[in-house]
Amino acid sequence: MLTNLSIRNVVLIEALDLEFGAGLGVLTGETGAGKSILLDSLGLALGARADSGLVRSGEPQASVTATFDIARADHRAVDLLADNGIELETGEPLIIRRTLKADGGSRAFINDQACSAALLRDLGGTLVEIHGQHDDRGLLNPRGHRALLDAYGRCDNGAVGRAYLAWRAAAERLAESRAAVEVAARDRDYLSHAVDELSRFAPEPGEEAALAEERATMQKGARLADDLSAVTDCLTGSDGGVAQLRQAARRLDRIVGEYDPLAEVLAALDRAVIEADEAEERLAGAAEALSFDPARLDAIETRLFDLRGLARKHQVAADELAGLRDDMAAKLAAIEGGDEHLAALDAEVAASAQAYRQAAQLLSDQRREAAARLDAAVAAELAPLKLDAARFRTVVAPLDEGQWSAQGMDRVEFEISTNPGAPFAPLVKIASGGELSRFILALKVALAERGGADTLIFDEIDRGVGGAVASAIGDRLARLSQSNQILVVTHSPQVAARGAGHMLIAKASDGMVTRTGVHALNDGERREEIARMLSGAEITAEARAQAERLLDA
């Protein structure tokens, strides 16, 4: 809901701060007072084209700030802002500001965050609909008619959406499989040879590293073999160092009792023997670990060379050869069993397409039934609005298969015929001005505001009518205002009398400067304004009495 509008330096408006409430608000004033300026200002804030002619003469720039109360967390505006990185907390006002320089440059802000005019325009469409000579074409755009009809008829397109997604997913799987089979078929001979070669070689993940490590160990053993053999000869055998140490220890053990200091020498020899035994064991272990079989080393080197050659041939890492073999085998199997697999997928696509058609046909039937009810509801509203010669219809027509979507296989468009015998055509191409606004009002009343913006503005919807028709317009605007904020620019006292709030737009001049102002009327001022609308420049007692009766009614 629009709560505040602040305008600075727009044409004849120097500075204006307005507050708006819920329900039906009316704006009145004499012709040329500046009502269109007010709507142009709001349009600028909502993303309309920035025309430098709106900047007040002599001023460097104009600005308009509009504040909205977004009462619902599921409001379309909240989702749109979130999609563009702007978070709106629950209860936080939405403040839109637009500045326009005299040279034509403009800037836009949403809650003090800079934004594009395109985002502002999209956001404005979720907040306000302006109908009349400043119509934003929101309701008149056929792209939104299908959603409006679905909301009116409570047509659930969820089943159609799910069926459509299942159908498209099956079709994509079929297309991918066909493409894979076609590509694989072209490479049948290559795949067959490659799979056979890799299967015979049987590479394993991690094999390259294991072979390289084993080869390095054997090569190291070959280099150290002679030295290890010489060291072993020094330690082992009857004349080796270990045997000599043991012999020395035995001789010393026989005489150690004759001279006590020799006990320490014997202990040292015993330790040396123990260390020498341990060294001998470790030397034997090292020799065993570094031992190599020339035939085994040759086999390892051959296997490693062939493994790396295959990896280069297929342009993959050696560890990926096993996986490559499995992938190629799967492709080869797909070729060999491709026809059967494609036939199964083709059957799946046909079944899912049929399921979609059935669901979409049920939705189409619901739409046609809802269209008949909507047509009748709109027809009932036309005569009281002096549109009794007009006819309204909702077209539900089939789309080409290439245009089917998750919303079904129908095109929905509202059309009218303004005169008996005249062909039906889109609403915007036939009606204009106040007549167009009255058509929109009839449609809005019939739809009972299922969908659309929270704030509706009707610009001179009562143009060219009066009496009972104006009363009918006022009645319908009042009914709409029970669920929406309605603002109406009117010259009709019957409409003005139905408002919950009343603002007077007036133009004043001091001989040098002309300014447009807006004044919220109290009860007495409101009666005088409605009396002026009834009688003209001279307000009579009879006009005041009639104004009183309209207000009381």
PDB file of C-alpha atoms in Angstrom, residues 174 181 333-347:
ATOM      1  CA  LEU A 174      16.611 -39.724 -24.797  1.00  0.00           C
ATOM      2  CA  VAL A 181      25.162 -43.760 -29.245  1.00  0.00           C
ATOM      3  CA  ALA A 333      28.072 -51.874 -24.639  1.00  0.00           C
ATOM      4  CA  ALA A 334      25.785 -48.914 -25.343  1.00  0.00           C
ATOM      5  CA  ILE A 335      26.460 -49.346 -29.056  1.00  0.00           C
ATOM      6  CA  GLU A 336      25.788 -53.038 -28.947  1.00  0.00           C
ATOM      7  CA  GLY A 337      22.626 -52.620 -26.843  1.00  0.00           C
ATOM      8  CA  GLY A 338      21.795 -49.124 -28.050  1.00  0.00           C
ATOM      9  CA  ASP A 339      18.664 -49.907 -30.027  1.00  0.00           C
ATOM     10  CA  GLU A 340      17.034 -51.648 -27.098  1.00  0.00           C
ATOM     11  CA  HIS A 341      17.985 -48.880 -24.678  1.00  0.00           C
ATOM     12  CA  LEU A 342      16.788 -46.131 -27.028  1.00  0.00           C
ATOM     13  CA  ALA A 343      13.515 -47.969 -27.559  1.00  0.00           C
ATOM     14  CA  ALA A 344      12.943 -48.059 -23.798  1.00  0.00           C
ATOM     15  CA  LEU A 345      13.712 -44.355 -23.470  1.00  0.00           C
ATOM     16  CA  ASP A 346      11.495 -43.544 -26.438  1.00  0.00           C
ATOM     17  CA  ALA A 347       8.630 -45.387 -24.760  1.00  0.00           C
TER      18      ALA A 347
END
